[in-house]
PDB file of C-alpha atoms in Angstrom:
ATOM      1  CA  MET L  23     100.207 -17.676  58.050  1.00 75.00           C
ATOM      2  CA  SER L  24      98.302 -16.562  54.983  1.00 81.00           C
ATOM      3  CA  MET L  25      99.800 -15.284  51.742  1.00 83.00           C
ATOM      4  CA  ALA L  26      98.363 -11.830  52.372  1.00 86.00           C
ATOM      5  CA  GLU L  27     100.134 -11.670  55.744  1.00 85.00           C
ATOM      6  CA  GLU L  28     103.420 -12.834  54.202  1.00 87.00           C
ATOM      7  CA  VAL L  29     103.230 -10.280  51.395  1.00 89.00           C
ATOM      8  CA  SER L  30     102.380  -7.524  53.882  1.00 87.00           C
ATOM      9  CA  GLY L  31     105.337  -8.610  56.020  1.00 85.00           C
ATOM     10  CA  LEU L  32     107.653  -8.538  53.006  1.00 89.00           C
ATOM     11  CA  ALA L  33     106.341  -5.089  52.032  1.00 90.00           C
ATOM     12  CA  GLU L  34     107.010  -3.807  55.567  1.00 87.00           C
ATOM     13  CA  LEU L  35     110.554  -5.169  55.439  1.00 88.00           C
ATOM     14  CA  ILE L  36     111.226  -3.577  52.049  1.00 90.00           C
ATOM     15  CA  GLN L  37     109.956  -0.226  53.321  1.00 89.00           C
ATOM     16  CA  ALA L  38     112.061  -0.573  56.477  1.00 87.00           C
ATOM     17  CA  LYS L  39     115.177  -1.022  54.319  1.00 89.00           C
ATOM     18  CA  PHE L  40     114.139   1.495  51.614  1.00 91.00           C
ATOM     19  CA  PRO L  41     111.752   4.025  53.227  1.00 90.00           C
ATOM     20  CA  GLU L  42     111.434   6.175  50.085  1.00 91.00           C
ATOM     21  CA  VAL L  43     110.139   3.464  47.720  1.00 92.00           C
ATOM     22  CA  THR L  44     106.638   2.431  46.698  1.00 92.00           C
ATOM     23  CA  VAL L  45     105.752  -1.256  47.117  1.00 94.00           C
ATOM     24  CA  HIS L  46     103.016  -2.888  45.017  1.00 94.00           C
ATOM     25  CA  ARG L  47     101.459  -6.137  46.237  1.00 93.00           C
ATOM     26  CA  PHE L  48     100.498  -9.110  44.026  1.00 92.00           C
ATOM     27  CA  GLN L  49     100.463  -7.088  40.776  1.00 92.00           C
ATOM     28  CA  GLY L  50     102.774  -4.550  39.196  1.00 88.00           C
ATOM     29  CA  PRO L  51     101.731  -1.108  37.963  1.00 89.00           C
ATOM     30  CA  ALA L  52     100.671  -0.563  34.346  1.00 87.00           C
ATOM     31  CA  LEU L  53     103.361   2.108  33.954  1.00 89.00           C
ATOM     32  CA  PRO L  54     106.261   1.318  36.307  1.00 90.00           C
ATOM     33  CA  ALA L  55     108.521   4.090  37.559  1.00 90.00           C
ATOM     34  CA  ALA L  56     112.056   4.024  38.920  1.00 91.00           C
ATOM     35  CA  GLY L  57     112.190   3.272  42.634  1.00 90.00           C
ATOM     36  CA  GLU L  58     109.183   0.947  42.753  1.00 93.00           C
ATOM     37  CA  PHE L  59     109.110  -2.594  44.130  1.00 96.00           C
ATOM     38  CA  VAL L  60     106.555  -5.264  43.214  1.00 95.00           C
ATOM     39  CA  ILE L  61     105.887  -8.438  45.218  1.00 95.00           C
ATOM     40  CA  GLU L  62     104.185 -11.212  43.242  1.00 94.00           C
ATOM     41  CA  LEU L  63     103.466 -14.835  44.031  1.00 93.00           C
ATOM     42  CA  LYS L  64     105.481 -17.125  41.789  1.00 93.00           C
ATOM     43  CA  GLN L  65     104.532 -20.521  43.207  1.00 92.00           C
ATOM     44  CA  GLU L  66     103.175 -22.261  46.271  1.00 91.00           C
ATOM     45  CA  THR L  67     103.905 -25.910  47.030  1.00 89.00           C
ATOM     46  CA  ARG L  68     102.343 -27.818  49.909  1.00 90.00           C
ATOM     47  CA  ARG L  69     103.575 -31.176  51.088  1.00 90.00           C
ATOM     48  CA  SER L  70     102.960 -33.388  54.052  1.00 87.00           C
ATOM     49  CA  ASP L  71     105.609 -32.844  56.715  1.00 82.00           C
ATOM     50  CA  SER L  72     104.188 -35.196  59.330  1.00 84.00           C
ATOM     51  CA  ARG L  73     100.806 -36.521  60.414  1.00 82.00           C
ATOM     52  CA  SER L  74     100.151 -33.284  62.255  1.00 85.00           C
ATOM     53  CA  HIS L  75     101.786 -30.671  59.983  1.00 88.00           C
ATOM     54  CA  THR L  76     101.905 -29.519  56.380  1.00 86.00           C
ATOM     55  CA  LEU L  77     104.904 -27.683  54.926  1.00 87.00           C
ATOM     56  CA  ALA L  78     103.974 -24.724  52.727  1.00 86.00           C
ATOM     57  CA  GLU L  79     106.786 -23.427  50.518  1.00 89.00           C
ATOM     58  CA  ARG L  80     106.056 -20.136  48.788  1.00 92.00           C
ATOM     59  CA  GLN L  81     108.194 -18.386  46.229  1.00 94.00           C
ATOM     60  CA  TYR L  82     107.707 -14.664  45.766  1.00 95.00           C
ATOM     61  CA  VAL L  83     109.156 -12.644  42.909  1.00 96.00           C
ATOM     62  CA  ILE L  84     110.384  -9.244  44.028  1.00 96.00           C
ATOM     63  CA  VAL L  85     110.826  -6.811  41.141  1.00 95.00           C
ATOM     64  CA  TYR L  86     112.692  -3.518  41.418  1.00 95.00           C
ATOM     65  CA  TYR L  87     112.559  -0.851  38.691  1.00 94.00           C
ATOM     66  CA  ALA L  88     115.598   1.405  38.287  1.00 94.00           C
ATOM     67  CA  GLU L  89     117.171   3.791  35.793  1.00 93.00           C
ATOM     68  CA  ARG L  90     120.378   1.720  35.548  1.00 92.00           C
ATOM     69  CA  ALA L  91     120.997  -2.034  35.615  1.00 92.00           C
ATOM     70  CA  GLU L  92     123.660  -1.649  38.291  1.00 93.00           C
ATOM     71  CA  GLU L  93     121.217   0.179  40.572  1.00 93.00           C
ATOM     72  CA  ALA L  94     118.612  -2.581  40.136  1.00 94.00           C
ATOM     73  CA  VAL L  95     121.065  -5.363  40.985  1.00 94.00           C
ATOM     74  CA  LEU L  96     122.663  -3.550  43.932  1.00 94.00           C
ATOM     75  CA  SER L  97     119.278  -2.671  45.447  1.00 94.00           C
ATOM     76  CA  LEU L  98     118.160  -6.295  45.240  1.00 95.00           C
ATOM     77  CA  GLU L  99     121.467  -7.420  46.737  1.00 95.00           C
ATOM     78  CA  ALA L 100     121.011  -4.981  49.642  1.00 93.00           C
ATOM     79  CA  LEU L 101     117.492  -6.308  50.195  1.00 93.00           C
ATOM     80  CA  SER L 102     118.775  -9.890  50.052  1.00 92.00           C
ATOM     81  CA  ARG L 103     121.438  -9.170  52.671  1.00 91.00           C
ATOM     82  CA  TYR L 104     118.862  -7.427  54.846  1.00 90.00           C
ATOM     83  CA  LEU L 105     116.403 -10.346  54.715  1.00 87.00           C
ATOM     84  CA  MET L 106     118.969 -13.092  55.139  1.00 85.00           C
ATOM     85  CA  ASN L 107     121.764 -11.654  57.314  1.00 82.00           C
ATOM     86  CA  GLU L 108     121.349  -8.233  58.827  1.00 72.00           C
ATOM     87  CA  ARG L 109     118.137  -8.432  60.802  1.00 62.00           C
ATOM     88  CA  THR L 110     118.198  -9.255  64.493  1.00 45.00           C
ATOM     89  CA  GLU L 111     115.770 -12.127  63.928  1.00 49.00           C
ATOM     90  CA  ALA L 112     118.300 -13.705  61.488  1.00 37.00           C
ATOM     91  CA  GLY L 113     115.933 -13.832  58.543  1.00 39.00           C
ATOM     92  CA  ALA L 114     112.687 -14.484  60.435  1.00 47.00           C
ATOM     93  CA  LEU L 115     109.821 -12.455  59.040  1.00 49.00           C
ATOM     94  CA  LYS L 116     107.521 -11.229  61.792  1.00 50.00           C
ATOM     95  CA  THR L 117     104.030  -9.903  61.360  1.00 47.00           C
ATOM     96  CA  GLY L 118     101.300  -9.367  63.935  1.00 46.00           C
ATOM     97  CA  GLU L 119     101.273 -13.041  64.923  1.00 46.00           C
ATOM     98  CA  ALA L 120     103.616 -14.796  67.299  1.00 43.00           C
ATOM     99  CA  ARG L 121     104.667 -17.248  64.582  1.00 48.00           C
ATOM    100  CA  ALA L 122     107.709 -16.401  62.499  1.00 56.00           C
ATOM    101  CA  LEU L 123     108.599 -17.294  58.937  1.00 55.00           C
ATOM    102  CA  ARG L 124     112.099 -17.744  57.671  1.00 72.00           C
ATOM    103  CA  ALA L 125     113.436 -16.653  54.320  1.00 84.00           C
ATOM    104  CA  GLU L 126     115.191 -19.803  53.092  1.00 89.00           C
ATOM    105  CA  SER L 127     116.851 -18.304  50.031  1.00 92.00           C
ATOM    106  CA  PHE L 128     116.995 -15.214  47.832  1.00 93.00           C
ATOM    107  CA  THR L 129     117.960 -15.538  44.163  1.00 94.00           C
ATOM    108  CA  ILE L 130     118.756 -12.545  41.956  1.00 94.00           C
ATOM    109  CA  THR L 131     118.626 -12.747  38.158  1.00 93.00           C
ATOM    110  CA  SER L 132     120.088 -10.453  35.525  1.00 92.00           C
ATOM    111  CA  PRO L 133     118.119  -7.238  34.960  1.00 91.00           C
ATOM    112  CA  GLU L 134     116.258  -6.723  31.722  1.00 92.00           C
ATOM    113  CA  LYS L 135     115.731  -3.489  29.858  1.00 92.00           C
ATOM    114  CA  LEU L 136     112.118  -2.407  29.341  1.00 90.00           C
ATOM    115  CA  GLU L 137     110.748  -0.437  26.385  1.00 86.00           C
ATOM    116  CA  GLY L 138     110.640   2.847  28.312  1.00 84.00           C
ATOM    117  CA  GLY L 139     114.348   2.595  29.168  1.00 87.00           C
ATOM    118  CA  LEU L 140     113.876   1.355  32.733  1.00 92.00           C
ATOM    119  CA  GLN L 141     115.760  -1.641  34.055  1.00 93.00           C
ATOM    120  CA  LYS L 142     113.751  -4.410  35.710  1.00 94.00           C
ATOM    121  CA  GLY L 143     115.698  -6.285  38.389  1.00 94.00           C
ATOM    122  CA  THR L 144     114.182  -9.524  39.652  1.00 95.00           C
ATOM    123  CA  GLY L 145     114.779 -11.536  42.797  1.00 95.00           C
ATOM    124  CA  THR L 146     113.019 -14.640  44.104  1.00 95.00           C
ATOM    125  CA  VAL L 147     112.617 -15.246  47.827  1.00 94.00           C
ATOM    126  CA  VAL L 148     111.614 -18.670  49.182  1.00 93.00           C
ATOM    127  CA  ILE L 149     109.696 -18.818  52.451  1.00 90.00           C
ATOM    128  CA  ASN L 150     108.774 -22.027  54.280  1.00 87.00           C
ATOM    129  CA  THR L 151     106.175 -22.364  56.989  1.00 83.00           C
ATOM    130  CA  ARG L 152     104.619 -25.309  58.817  1.00 81.00           C
ATOM    131  CA  GLU L 153     100.875 -25.383  59.330  1.00 82.00           C
ATOM    132  CA  ALA L 154      98.960 -27.615  61.699  1.00 84.00           C
ATOM    133  CA  VAL L 155      96.629 -30.173  60.155  1.00 83.00           C
ATOM    134  CA  ALA L 156      93.036 -30.035  61.398  1.00 84.00           C
ATOM    135  CA  ILE L 157      92.496 -32.850  63.866  1.00 83.00           C
ATOM    136  CA  ARG L 158      89.133 -34.132  65.034  1.00 84.00           C
ATOM    137  CA  GLN L 159      88.295 -32.862  68.512  1.00 84.00           C
ATOM    138  CA  TYR L 160      86.976 -35.257  71.116  1.00 85.00           C
ATOM    139  CA  GLU L 161      85.142 -34.504  74.326  1.00 88.00           C
ATOM    140  CA  LYS L 162      87.491 -34.568  77.291  1.00 88.00           C
ATOM    141  CA  ILE L 163      87.044 -37.158  80.027  1.00 87.00           C
ATOM    142  CA  GLN L 164      85.344 -35.308  82.858  1.00 85.00           C
ATOM    143  CA  LYS L 165      85.682 -37.783  85.730  1.00 88.00           C
ATOM    144  CA  VAL L 166      87.950 -40.755  86.291  1.00 88.00           C
ATOM    145  CA  GLU L 167      87.430 -43.298  89.068  1.00 87.00           C
ATOM    146  CA  TYR L 168      89.657 -46.190  89.957  1.00 86.00           C
ATOM    147  CA  ARG L 169      89.431 -49.031  92.414  1.00 86.00           C
ATOM    148  CA  THR L 170      92.343 -50.914  93.927  1.00 85.00           C
ATOM    149  CA  THR L 171      92.476 -54.249  95.688  1.00 82.00           C
ATOM    150  CA  ILE L 172      95.298 -55.357  97.924  1.00 80.00           C
ATOM    151  CA  ASN L 173      96.014 -59.052  97.485  1.00 74.00           C
ATOM    152  CA  LEU L 174      97.630 -60.347 100.681  1.00 74.00           C
ATOM    153  CA  LYS L 175      97.257 -64.002  99.771  1.00 73.00           C
ATOM    154  CA  GLY L 176      99.648 -65.601  97.389  1.00 64.00           C
ATOM    155  CA  GLY L 177     102.347 -63.102  98.077  1.00 57.00           C
ATOM    156  CA  MET L 178     106.055 -63.856  97.987  1.00 60.00           C
ATOM    157  CA  ASN L 179     106.515 -64.294 101.804  1.00 56.00           C
ATOM    158  CA  GLU L 180     104.550 -67.541 102.139  1.00 51.00           C
TER     159      GLU L 180
END
């Protein structure tokens, strides 16, 4: 699944939990307002999982702007519980595809006060997915013939 699909899936989940908020994707607003979420890519790591699959681990920073520090932390905690525990898919993020991604962890850090008086709460969600490695395609065998011979001489009953 692509990053764009993951970010869209995360945005849908945030809006399902908090229908009244605005969610920005990949970049925060120039002038943030209280009640806004931002989803940004922090890091992507790819490693070989097997000969046929690659493991892609992506970390997304989810920022929430609030009037008070307590509100920022509690909103991120509610989102964390929703992603990890409360959904019927037990943390599996579903988008339009049949494949599902799982939120492996959600880390919340202390909020910081911005110049305008807003509090910026930050959480990091880790999502792992396995992707198939491209394998060379060969033409299928169209017809198979076999010939058998019954050897009656030299058998065990002689």
